[in-house]
PDB file of C-alpha atoms in Angstrom:
ATOM      1  CA  MET G   1     -58.233   6.045 -17.941  1.00 56.00           C
ATOM      2  CA  SER G   2     -61.540   6.193 -19.729  1.00 68.00           C
ATOM      3  CA  ASN G   3     -63.170   3.364 -21.688  1.00 79.00           C
ATOM      4  CA  THR G   4     -62.760   3.025 -25.442  1.00 81.00           C
ATOM      5  CA  GLU G   5     -65.757   2.317 -27.670  1.00 83.00           C
ATOM      6  CA  LEU G   6     -64.839   0.167 -30.702  1.00 85.00           C
ATOM      7  CA  PRO G   7     -66.813   0.402 -34.023  1.00 84.00           C
ATOM      8  CA  ASP G   8     -68.441  -3.032 -33.433  1.00 85.00           C
ATOM      9  CA  GLY G   9     -69.854  -1.837 -30.177  1.00 82.00           C
ATOM     10  CA  THR G  10     -67.518  -3.581 -27.735  1.00 84.00           C
ATOM     11  CA  THR G  11     -66.008  -1.567 -25.003  1.00 85.00           C
ATOM     12  CA  ILE G  12     -62.501  -1.855 -23.831  1.00 84.00           C
ATOM     13  CA  ARG G  13     -62.045  -0.948 -20.234  1.00 82.00           C
ATOM     14  CA  TRP G  14     -58.514   0.118 -19.565  1.00 80.00           C
ATOM     15  CA  ALA G  15     -57.121  -0.923 -16.281  1.00 79.00           C
ATOM     16  CA  PRO G  16     -55.408   1.862 -14.370  1.00 76.00           C
ATOM     17  CA  VAL G  17     -51.681   1.592 -14.929  1.00 72.00           C
ATOM     18  CA  LYS G  18     -49.295   2.190 -12.048  1.00 67.00           C
ATOM     19  CA  SER G  19     -46.727   4.663 -13.237  1.00 65.00           C
ATOM     20  CA  ARG G  20     -43.733   2.906 -11.631  1.00 64.00           C
ATOM     21  CA  PRO G  21     -43.239  -0.072  -9.390  1.00 62.00           C
ATOM     22  CA  LYS G  22     -42.980   1.073  -5.785  1.00 65.00           C
ATOM     23  CA  THR G  23     -39.546   0.973  -4.242  1.00 66.00           C
ATOM     24  CA  SER G  24     -39.536  -2.277  -2.350  1.00 85.00           C
ATOM     25  CA  LYS G  25     -37.907  -2.855   1.025  1.00 87.00           C
ATOM     26  CA  VAL G  26     -35.675  -5.537  -0.442  1.00 90.00           C
ATOM     27  CA  LEU G  27     -34.398  -3.136  -3.078  1.00 89.00           C
ATOM     28  CA  VAL G  28     -33.553  -0.483  -0.498  1.00 91.00           C
ATOM     29  CA  PHE G  29     -31.835  -3.076   1.668  1.00 93.00           C
ATOM     30  CA  GLY G  30     -29.737  -4.205  -1.289  1.00 93.00           C
ATOM     31  CA  GLU G  31     -28.820  -0.642  -2.127  1.00 94.00           C
ATOM     32  CA  LEU G  32     -27.774  -0.011   1.445  1.00 95.00           C
ATOM     33  CA  LEU G  33     -25.541  -3.085   1.401  1.00 96.00           C
ATOM     34  CA  LEU G  34     -23.947  -1.984  -1.856  1.00 96.00           C
ATOM     35  CA  THR G  35     -23.417   1.499  -0.475  1.00 95.00           C
ATOM     36  CA  PHE G  36     -21.800   0.132   2.676  1.00 96.00           C
ATOM     37  CA  GLY G  37     -19.470  -2.031   0.591  1.00 97.00           C
ATOM     38  CA  ILE G  38     -18.398   0.943  -1.480  1.00 96.00           C
ATOM     39  CA  LEU G  39     -17.801   3.001   1.675  1.00 96.00           C
ATOM     40  CA  LEU G  40     -15.553   0.261   3.090  1.00 96.00           C
ATOM     41  CA  GLY G  41     -13.586   0.230  -0.158  1.00 96.00           C
ATOM     42  CA  LEU G  42     -13.185   4.009  -0.033  1.00 96.00           C
ATOM     43  CA  PHE G  43     -11.991   3.847   3.572  1.00 95.00           C
ATOM     44  CA  ALA G  44      -9.432   1.159   2.709  1.00 93.00           C
ATOM     45  CA  ALA G  45      -8.173   3.297  -0.167  1.00 94.00           C
ATOM     46  CA  TYR G  46      -7.906   6.245   2.216  1.00 93.00           C
ATOM     47  CA  GLN G  47      -5.835   4.257   4.689  1.00 90.00           C
ATOM     48  CA  VAL G  48      -3.463   2.711   2.169  1.00 88.00           C
ATOM     49  CA  PHE G  49      -2.976   5.520  -0.334  1.00 89.00           C
ATOM     50  CA  ILE G  50      -3.971   8.820   1.189  1.00 91.00           C
ATOM     51  CA  GLN G  51      -3.619   9.114   4.937  1.00 90.00           C
ATOM     52  CA  ASP G  52       0.179   8.686   5.045  1.00 90.00           C
ATOM     53  CA  GLU G  53       0.498  11.604   2.676  1.00 90.00           C
ATOM     54  CA  VAL G  54      -1.941  13.748   4.646  1.00 90.00           C
ATOM     55  CA  VAL G  55      -0.679  12.888   8.129  1.00 91.00           C
ATOM     56  CA  GLY G  56       2.973  12.777   7.010  1.00 93.00           C
ATOM     57  CA  THR G  57       2.750  16.256   5.530  1.00 92.00           C
ATOM     58  CA  LYS G  58       1.165  17.493   8.728  1.00 91.00           C
ATOM     59  CA  GLN G  59       3.970  15.955  10.811  1.00 93.00           C
ATOM     60  CA  THR G  60       6.637  17.449   8.538  1.00 93.00           C
ATOM     61  CA  GLU G  61       5.046  20.891   8.825  1.00 91.00           C
ATOM     62  CA  LEU G  62       4.855  20.488  12.591  1.00 90.00           C
ATOM     63  CA  ALA G  63       8.564  19.624  12.712  1.00 91.00           C
ATOM     64  CA  LYS G  64       9.577  22.485  10.415  1.00 88.00           C
ATOM     65  CA  GLU G  65       7.760  25.204  12.297  1.00 85.00           C
ATOM     66  CA  PHE G  66       8.794  23.964  15.732  1.00 83.00           C
ATOM     67  CA  GLY G  67      11.561  26.003  17.358  1.00 71.00           C
ATOM     68  CA  ALA G  68      11.955  28.732  14.724  1.00 56.00           C
ATOM     69  CA  GLY G  69      12.295  31.384  17.419  1.00 53.00           C
ATOM     70  CA  ILE G  70       8.828  30.975  18.883  1.00 52.00           C
ATOM     71  CA  PRO G  71       9.335  31.091  22.680  1.00 50.00           C
ATOM     72  CA  ASP G  72       6.766  28.485  23.770  1.00 54.00           C
ATOM     73  CA  LYS G  73       7.792  26.244  20.891  1.00 58.00           C
ATOM     74  CA  GLU G  74      11.308  25.726  22.224  1.00 70.00           C
ATOM     75  CA  PHE G  75      12.321  22.122  22.678  1.00 81.00           C
ATOM     76  CA  THR G  76      12.147  20.835  26.192  1.00 80.00           C
ATOM     77  CA  ASN G  77      15.675  19.964  27.253  1.00 81.00           C
ATOM     78  CA  PRO G  78      15.975  16.182  26.881  1.00 81.00           C
ATOM     79  CA  GLU G  79      16.735  15.562  30.551  1.00 79.00           C
ATOM     80  CA  LEU G  80      13.592  17.481  31.515  1.00 80.00           C
ATOM     81  CA  ALA G  81      11.253  15.716  29.111  1.00 75.00           C
ATOM     82  CA  LYS G  82       9.656  13.428  31.650  1.00 78.00           C
ATOM     83  CA  SER G  83       6.045  13.428  30.654  1.00 84.00           C
ATOM     84  CA  VAL G  84       4.749  11.652  27.596  1.00 87.00           C
ATOM     85  CA  GLY G  85       4.300  13.907  24.595  1.00 89.00           C
ATOM     86  CA  GLN G  86       6.947  16.514  25.454  1.00 90.00           C
ATOM     87  CA  VAL G  87       8.962  17.347  22.365  1.00 91.00           C
ATOM     88  CA  PHE G  88      12.690  17.443  23.022  1.00 91.00           C
ATOM     89  CA  ALA G  89      14.358  16.931  19.649  1.00 93.00           C
ATOM     90  CA  ARG G  90      13.999  16.983  15.900  1.00 93.00           C
ATOM     91  CA  MET G  91      15.303  14.260  13.610  1.00 95.00           C
ATOM     92  CA  TYR G  92      16.649  14.408  10.074  1.00 96.00           C
ATOM     93  CA  VAL G  93      17.293  11.313   7.992  1.00 97.00           C
ATOM     94  CA  PRO G  94      18.667  12.293   4.561  1.00 95.00           C
ATOM     95  CA  ARG G  95      18.051   8.744   3.326  1.00 96.00           C
ATOM     96  CA  PHE G  96      14.302   9.318   3.804  1.00 96.00           C
ATOM     97  CA  GLY G  97      14.445  12.405   1.604  1.00 93.00           C
ATOM     98  CA  SER G  98      16.055  15.815   1.859  1.00 90.00           C
ATOM     99  CA  ASP G  99      12.879  17.349   3.277  1.00 89.00           C
ATOM    100  CA  TRP G 100      12.132  14.538   5.724  1.00 94.00           C
ATOM    101  CA  THR G 101      12.064  15.774   9.288  1.00 94.00           C
ATOM    102  CA  ARG G 102      10.172  14.739  12.409  1.00 95.00           C
ATOM    103  CA  LEU G 103       9.828  15.863  15.975  1.00 94.00           C
ATOM    104  CA  VAL G 104      10.868  13.460  18.706  1.00 94.00           C
ATOM    105  CA  ALA G 105       8.685  13.343  21.792  1.00 93.00           C
ATOM    106  CA  GLU G 106       8.926  11.460  25.054  1.00 93.00           C
ATOM    107  CA  GLY G 107       7.121   8.114  25.157  1.00 93.00           C
ATOM    108  CA  THR G 108       6.022   5.631  22.534  1.00 92.00           C
ATOM    109  CA  ARG G 109       2.289   5.872  23.006  1.00 91.00           C
ATOM    110  CA  TRP G 110       0.170   6.152  19.869  1.00 90.00           C
ATOM    111  CA  HIS G 111      -1.601   9.177  21.257  1.00 87.00           C
ATOM    112  CA  PRO G 112      -0.343  11.833  21.286  1.00 88.00           C
ATOM    113  CA  VAL G 113       3.129  10.757  20.159  1.00 92.00           C
ATOM    114  CA  LEU G 114       3.417   8.259  17.300  1.00 92.00           C
ATOM    115  CA  ASN G 115       0.167   9.081  15.525  1.00 90.00           C
ATOM    116  CA  GLU G 116       0.254  12.842  15.815  1.00 90.00           C
ATOM    117  CA  ILE G 117       3.881  13.920  16.382  1.00 93.00           C
ATOM    118  CA  GLY G 118       5.773  11.134  14.612  1.00 94.00           C
ATOM    119  CA  VAL G 119       8.760   9.757  16.516  1.00 96.00           C
ATOM    120  CA  GLY G 120       8.640   8.581  20.119  1.00 95.00           C
ATOM    121  CA  HIS G 121      11.478   8.039  22.574  1.00 95.00           C
ATOM    122  CA  TYR G 122      11.349   4.858  24.642  1.00 95.00           C
ATOM    123  CA  VAL G 123      10.909   6.015  28.235  1.00 93.00           C
ATOM    124  CA  ASN G 124      13.974   5.108  30.344  1.00 91.00           C
ATOM    125  CA  SER G 125      16.214   4.595  27.333  1.00 94.00           C
ATOM    126  CA  ALA G 126      19.226   6.922  27.089  1.00 95.00           C
ATOM    127  CA  LEU G 127      18.987  10.496  25.814  1.00 94.00           C
ATOM    128  CA  PRO G 128      20.754  11.760  22.687  1.00 94.00           C
ATOM    129  CA  GLY G 129      24.524  11.789  23.179  1.00 93.00           C
ATOM    130  CA  GLU G 130      24.442   9.775  26.387  1.00 93.00           C
ATOM    131  CA  ALA G 131      26.290   6.530  26.934  1.00 95.00           C
ATOM    132  CA  GLY G 132      23.733   3.767  26.431  1.00 96.00           C
ATOM    133  CA  ASN G 133      20.985   3.466  23.892  1.00 97.00           C
ATOM    134  CA  PHE G 134      18.872   6.350  22.626  1.00 97.00           C
ATOM    135  CA  ALA G 135      15.903   4.311  21.354  1.00 97.00           C
ATOM    136  CA  VAL G 136      13.036   5.662  19.283  1.00 97.00           C
ATOM    137  CA  ALA G 137       9.995   4.235  17.529  1.00 96.00           C
ATOM    138  CA  ALA G 138       7.740   5.365  14.686  1.00 96.00           C
ATOM    139  CA  HIS G 139       5.069   3.943  12.422  1.00 94.00           C
ATOM    140  CA  ARG G 140       6.015   2.011   9.283  1.00 94.00           C
ATOM    141  CA  GLY G 141       2.644   2.238   7.530  1.00 90.00           C
ATOM    142  CA  GLY G 142      -0.275   4.445   8.447  1.00 88.00           C
ATOM    143  CA  PHE G 143      -0.381   7.609  10.554  1.00 91.00           C
ATOM    144  CA  GLY G 144       2.310   9.361   8.561  1.00 91.00           C
ATOM    145  CA  ALA G 145       4.509   6.262   8.239  1.00 93.00           C
ATOM    146  CA  SER G 146       7.523   8.164   9.529  1.00 95.00           C
ATOM    147  CA  PHE G 147       9.889   5.176   9.279  1.00 96.00           C
ATOM    148  CA  LYS G 148       8.398   3.760   6.076  1.00 95.00           C
ATOM    149  CA  ASN G 149      11.815   3.552   4.419  1.00 96.00           C
ATOM    150  CA  ILE G 150      13.773   2.390   7.446  1.00 97.00           C
ATOM    151  CA  HIS G 151      14.850  -0.723   5.504  1.00 97.00           C
ATOM    152  CA  GLN G 152      16.702   1.509   3.028  1.00 97.00           C
ATOM    153  CA  LEU G 153      19.242   2.704   5.595  1.00 97.00           C
ATOM    154  CA  VAL G 154      22.678   1.356   4.734  1.00 97.00           C
ATOM    155  CA  GLU G 155      26.333   1.593   5.655  1.00 97.00           C
ATOM    156  CA  GLY G 156      27.481   5.192   5.439  1.00 96.00           C
ATOM    157  CA  ASP G 157      24.089   6.721   6.244  1.00 96.00           C
ATOM    158  CA  ARG G 158      23.766   9.334   8.963  1.00 96.00           C
ATOM    159  CA  VAL G 159      20.883  10.337  11.204  1.00 97.00           C
ATOM    160  CA  TYR G 160      20.862  13.838  12.701  1.00 96.00           C
ATOM    161  CA  VAL G 161      19.229  14.614  16.026  1.00 95.00           C
ATOM    162  CA  GLU G 162      18.797  18.271  16.955  1.00 92.00           C
ATOM    163  CA  THR G 163      18.136  19.443  20.502  1.00 90.00           C
ATOM    164  CA  ASN G 164      18.316  22.908  22.054  1.00 87.00           C
ATOM    165  CA  ASP G 165      22.030  22.631  22.722  1.00 88.00           C
ATOM    166  CA  TYR G 166      23.506  20.143  20.276  1.00 92.00           C
ATOM    167  CA  TRP G 167      23.359  18.418  16.956  1.00 93.00           C
ATOM    168  CA  TYR G 168      24.017  14.705  17.383  1.00 96.00           C
ATOM    169  CA  VAL G 169      25.232  12.806  14.342  1.00 97.00           C
ATOM    170  CA  TYR G 170      24.692   9.054  14.422  1.00 97.00           C
ATOM    171  CA  LYS G 171      26.136   6.743  11.825  1.00 97.00           C
ATOM    172  CA  TYR G 172      24.573   3.517  10.656  1.00 98.00           C
ATOM    173  CA  LEU G 173      25.752   0.200  12.102  1.00 97.00           C
ATOM    174  CA  GLN G 174      23.317  -2.636  11.481  1.00 97.00           C
ATOM    175  CA  THR G 175      19.744  -3.658  10.608  1.00 97.00           C
ATOM    176  CA  LYS G 176      17.915  -6.605  12.141  1.00 97.00           C
ATOM    177  CA  VAL G 177      14.385  -8.028  12.082  1.00 97.00           C
ATOM    178  CA  VAL G 178      13.196  -9.406  15.424  1.00 96.00           C
ATOM    179  CA  GLU G 179      10.085 -10.620  17.230  1.00 95.00           C
ATOM    180  CA  PRO G 180       8.073  -7.967  19.084  1.00 93.00           C
ATOM    181  CA  THR G 181       9.023  -9.686  22.348  1.00 93.00           C
ATOM    182  CA  GLU G 182      12.776  -9.224  21.850  1.00 94.00           C
ATOM    183  CA  VAL G 183      12.951  -6.017  23.831  1.00 94.00           C
ATOM    184  CA  GLY G 184      16.692  -6.493  24.464  1.00 95.00           C
ATOM    185  CA  VAL G 185      17.336  -4.646  21.211  1.00 96.00           C
ATOM    186  CA  ILE G 186      16.811  -1.363  23.059  1.00 95.00           C
ATOM    187  CA  ASP G 187      19.060  -2.266  26.027  1.00 96.00           C
ATOM    188  CA  SER G 188      21.972   0.056  26.684  1.00 95.00           C
ATOM    189  CA  VAL G 189      24.197  -2.580  25.121  1.00 96.00           C
ATOM    190  CA  PRO G 190      21.749  -3.759  22.463  1.00 96.00           C
ATOM    191  CA  VAL G 191      21.143  -7.502  22.304  1.00 95.00           C
ATOM    192  CA  GLY G 192      21.954  -8.631  18.773  1.00 95.00           C
ATOM    193  CA  LEU G 193      24.228  -5.727  17.856  1.00 95.00           C
ATOM    194  CA  ASP G 194      27.449  -7.336  16.643  1.00 94.00           C
ATOM    195  CA  VAL G 195      29.752  -4.509  17.676  1.00 94.00           C
ATOM    196  CA  GLY G 196      27.898  -3.637  20.877  1.00 92.00           C
ATOM    197  CA  GLN G 197      30.054  -2.933  23.899  1.00 93.00           C
ATOM    198  CA  GLN G 198      29.688  -1.438  27.358  1.00 94.00           C
ATOM    199  CA  GLY G 199      29.762   2.367  27.387  1.00 93.00           C
ATOM    200  CA  GLY G 200      28.935   2.735  23.697  1.00 95.00           C
ATOM    201  CA  LYS G 201      26.714   5.626  22.635  1.00 97.00           C
ATOM    202  CA  TYR G 202      24.082   3.972  20.512  1.00 97.00           C
ATOM    203  CA  MET G 203      20.847   4.929  18.879  1.00 97.00           C
ATOM    204  CA  THR G 204      18.113   2.437  17.966  1.00 97.00           C
ATOM    205  CA  MET G 205      15.301   3.061  15.514  1.00 98.00           C
ATOM    206  CA  THR G 206      12.433   0.582  15.732  1.00 97.00           C
ATOM    207  CA  SER G 207       9.393   0.136  13.518  1.00 96.00           C
ATOM    208  CA  CYS G 208       6.966  -2.523  12.363  1.00 93.00           C
ATOM    209  CA  THR G 209       7.590  -4.973   9.534  1.00 92.00           C
ATOM    210  CA  PRO G 210       6.399  -6.153   7.057  1.00 93.00           C
ATOM    211  CA  ILE G 211       4.505  -2.992   6.172  1.00 91.00           C
ATOM    212  CA  PHE G 212       0.812  -3.347   7.148  1.00 87.00           C
ATOM    213  CA  VAL G 213       1.410  -6.916   8.396  1.00 89.00           C
ATOM    214  CA  ASN G 214       3.329  -5.888  11.507  1.00 90.00           C
ATOM    215  CA  THR G 215       4.154  -9.323  12.869  1.00 93.00           C
ATOM    216  CA  HIS G 216       7.814  -8.422  13.385  1.00 94.00           C
ATOM    217  CA  ARG G 217       9.942  -5.417  14.283  1.00 96.00           C
ATOM    218  CA  ILE G 218      12.680  -3.942  12.167  1.00 96.00           C
ATOM    219  CA  ILE G 219      15.608  -2.540  14.118  1.00 97.00           C
ATOM    220  CA  VAL G 220      18.308  -0.166  12.939  1.00 97.00           C
ATOM    221  CA  TRP G 221      21.284   0.508  15.166  1.00 98.00           C
ATOM    222  CA  LEU G 222      23.473   3.550  14.917  1.00 97.00           C
ATOM    223  CA  GLU G 223      26.415   4.881  16.843  1.00 97.00           C
ATOM    224  CA  LEU G 224      27.236   8.439  17.880  1.00 97.00           C
ATOM    225  CA  GLU G 225      29.806   9.818  15.496  1.00 96.00           C
ATOM    226  CA  LYS G 226      30.012  13.413  16.636  1.00 95.00           C
ATOM    227  CA  GLN G 227      28.231  16.057  18.605  1.00 95.00           C
ATOM    228  CA  ILE G 228      28.163  19.681  17.467  1.00 94.00           C
ATOM    229  CA  PRO G 229      26.998  22.691  19.526  1.00 92.00           C
ATOM    230  CA  SER G 230      23.796  24.241  18.145  1.00 87.00           C
ATOM    231  CA  SER G 231      25.615  27.556  17.895  1.00 85.00           C
ATOM    232  CA  ALA G 232      27.617  26.105  15.001  1.00 88.00           C
ATOM    233  CA  GLY G 233      24.369  25.992  13.014  1.00 85.00           C
ATOM    234  CA  LYS G 234      22.802  23.290  10.923  1.00 88.00           C
ATOM    235  CA  PRO G 235      25.342  20.673   9.722  1.00 90.00           C
ATOM    236  CA  LYS G 236      26.377  21.501   6.173  1.00 88.00           C
ATOM    237  CA  GLU G 237      25.415  18.003   4.952  1.00 87.00           C
ATOM    238  CA  LEU G 238      21.802  18.935   5.731  1.00 88.00           C
ATOM    239  CA  VAL G 239      21.905  22.443   4.332  1.00 83.00           C
ATOM    240  CA  GLU G 240      23.126  21.633   0.864  1.00 67.00           C
ATOM    241  CA  VAL G 241      20.290  20.068  -1.040  1.00 54.00           C
ATOM    242  CA  PRO G 242      21.546  18.077  -4.015  1.00 49.00           C
TER     243      PRO G 242
ATOM    244  CA  MET I   1     -33.632   4.529  -2.727  1.00 85.00           C
ATOM    245  CA  TYR I   2     -31.484   5.844  -5.539  1.00 89.00           C
ATOM    246  CA  SER I   3     -34.329   5.772  -8.066  1.00 88.00           C
ATOM    247  CA  TRP I   4     -36.394   7.780  -5.590  1.00 89.00           C
ATOM    248  CA  LEU I   5     -33.551  10.314  -5.357  1.00 91.00           C
ATOM    249  CA  TRP I   6     -33.246  10.415  -9.151  1.00 92.00           C
ATOM    250  CA  ARG I   7     -36.966  11.247  -9.438  1.00 91.00           C
ATOM    251  CA  LYS I   8     -36.676  13.940  -6.795  1.00 91.00           C
ATOM    252  CA  LEU I   9     -33.919  15.768  -8.663  1.00 92.00           C
ATOM    253  CA  PRO I  10     -35.507  18.527 -10.753  1.00 92.00           C
ATOM    254  CA  GLY I  11     -34.875  19.254 -14.396  1.00 90.00           C
ATOM    255  CA  LYS I  12     -33.946  17.296 -17.474  1.00 92.00           C
ATOM    256  CA  ARG I  13     -31.729  14.274 -17.537  1.00 93.00           C
ATOM    257  CA  TRP I  14     -28.461  16.156 -18.096  1.00 94.00           C
ATOM    258  CA  LEU I  15     -29.321  18.461 -15.199  1.00 95.00           C
ATOM    259  CA  LYS I  16     -29.954  15.425 -12.986  1.00 95.00           C
ATOM    260  CA  VAL I  17     -26.604  13.959 -13.981  1.00 95.00           C
ATOM    261  CA  ILE I  18     -24.797  17.165 -13.007  1.00 95.00           C
ATOM    262  CA  GLN I  19     -26.652  17.339  -9.703  1.00 95.00           C
ATOM    263  CA  SER I  20     -25.818  13.701  -8.976  1.00 95.00           C
ATOM    264  CA  LEU I  21     -22.117  14.312  -9.634  1.00 96.00           C
ATOM    265  CA  ILE I  22     -22.138  17.308  -7.312  1.00 97.00           C
ATOM    266  CA  LEU I  23     -23.822  15.243  -4.579  1.00 96.00           C
ATOM    267  CA  ILE I  24     -21.254  12.452  -4.992  1.00 96.00           C
ATOM    268  CA  GLY I  25     -18.427  15.001  -4.838  1.00 97.00           C
ATOM    269  CA  LEU I  26     -19.798  16.516  -1.649  1.00 97.00           C
ATOM    270  CA  LEU I  27     -20.170  13.084  -0.093  1.00 96.00           C
ATOM    271  CA  LEU I  28     -16.585  12.125  -0.980  1.00 95.00           C
ATOM    272  CA  ALA I  29     -15.257  15.387   0.436  1.00 96.00           C
ATOM    273  CA  LEU I  30     -17.158  14.830   3.661  1.00 96.00           C
ATOM    274  CA  LEU I  31     -15.829  11.262   3.911  1.00 95.00           C
ATOM    275  CA  TYR I  32     -12.193  11.988   3.113  1.00 93.00           C
ATOM    276  CA  LEU I  33     -11.851  15.236   5.024  1.00 92.00           C
ATOM    277  CA  GLN I  34     -13.974  14.549   8.076  1.00 93.00           C
ATOM    278  CA  VAL I  35     -15.295  11.028   8.539  1.00 94.00           C
ATOM    279  CA  PHE I  36     -12.252   8.908   7.635  1.00 93.00           C
ATOM    280  CA  PRO I  37      -9.684  10.868   9.676  1.00 89.00           C
ATOM    281  CA  TRP I  38     -12.054  10.649  12.622  1.00 90.00           C
ATOM    282  CA  LEU I  39     -12.654   6.914  12.073  1.00 91.00           C
ATOM    283  CA  ASN I  40      -8.905   6.359  12.055  1.00 86.00           C
ATOM    284  CA  THR I  41      -8.564   7.748  15.555  1.00 83.00           C
ATOM    285  CA  VAL I  42     -11.538   5.772  16.832  1.00 86.00           C
ATOM    286  CA  LEU I  43     -10.732   2.403  15.260  1.00 86.00           C
ATOM    287  CA  TYR I  44      -7.168   2.204  16.515  1.00 82.00           C
ATOM    288  CA  PRO I  45      -6.954   2.394  20.277  1.00 78.00           C
ATOM    289  CA  GLU I  46      -3.666   2.299  22.161  1.00 81.00           C
ATOM    290  CA  PRO I  47      -2.008  -1.090  21.512  1.00 78.00           C
ATOM    291  CA  GLN I  48      -0.504  -3.339  24.159  1.00 69.00           C
ATOM    292  CA  SER I  49       2.957  -2.208  25.126  1.00 60.00           C
ATOM    293  CA  GLY I  50       6.019  -3.957  23.753  1.00 59.00           C
ATOM    294  CA  LEU I  51       8.289  -2.963  20.959  1.00 66.00           C
TER     295      LEU I  51
END
């Protein structure tokens, strides 16, 4: 900036003006902290509001396309499903919605069963239709939240389990909330089941409760009502969509 | 950092606003489609066995 000559002869010397203050390190640090905070918020929103929808839809699609006449997508026969992750059945729970369906795989590990496939069968618990307790687990919140509405199951509800050879229809018995250590709930005669007796053909659904707190386990017991050969086709209760 | 980015964006103010929105959109897409699903598998290892 040049000097300015005033009429009375004095000269004003303009100091060079910096166009903008330089970005300081403190400012950048603050901006980074803010950004990180916003990212954490976005991730929390993803986990609570979005991922169940995304993963759940994926698991439903997986269950729907499985079988459908594709040779290498046949179910493993339940008695042969020995290694974790082998899919041997498909579940339908009308109470969870008419389009709710999930594959059932051996084992209750998070990977690759509960998080990716959906429903896991407790290793060493009975198989569908067998005397004893066919026990399965699934997530309540997060990773598709397959059993999110397990607390809504009531008297009169049915759960359908489809394998290569049979449709198994289980009817609701009882719901109970227990400590995670009370593993007797998946015994062949479930501990805590009021009507439990030796030789009964039970099914147990387990999940976490309360949703996202997960300090306890919610248990739903069911009992085999009937068993229909696959050749008879999909049970009509499932086919007719209200 | 952000003021530096704002200065780097070419054009008039309204053009800068549009460019900023596009950048934010791209970032969100990257986060929600790639980063968060990946984080979810990394942050939650196999839990202890039990019920």
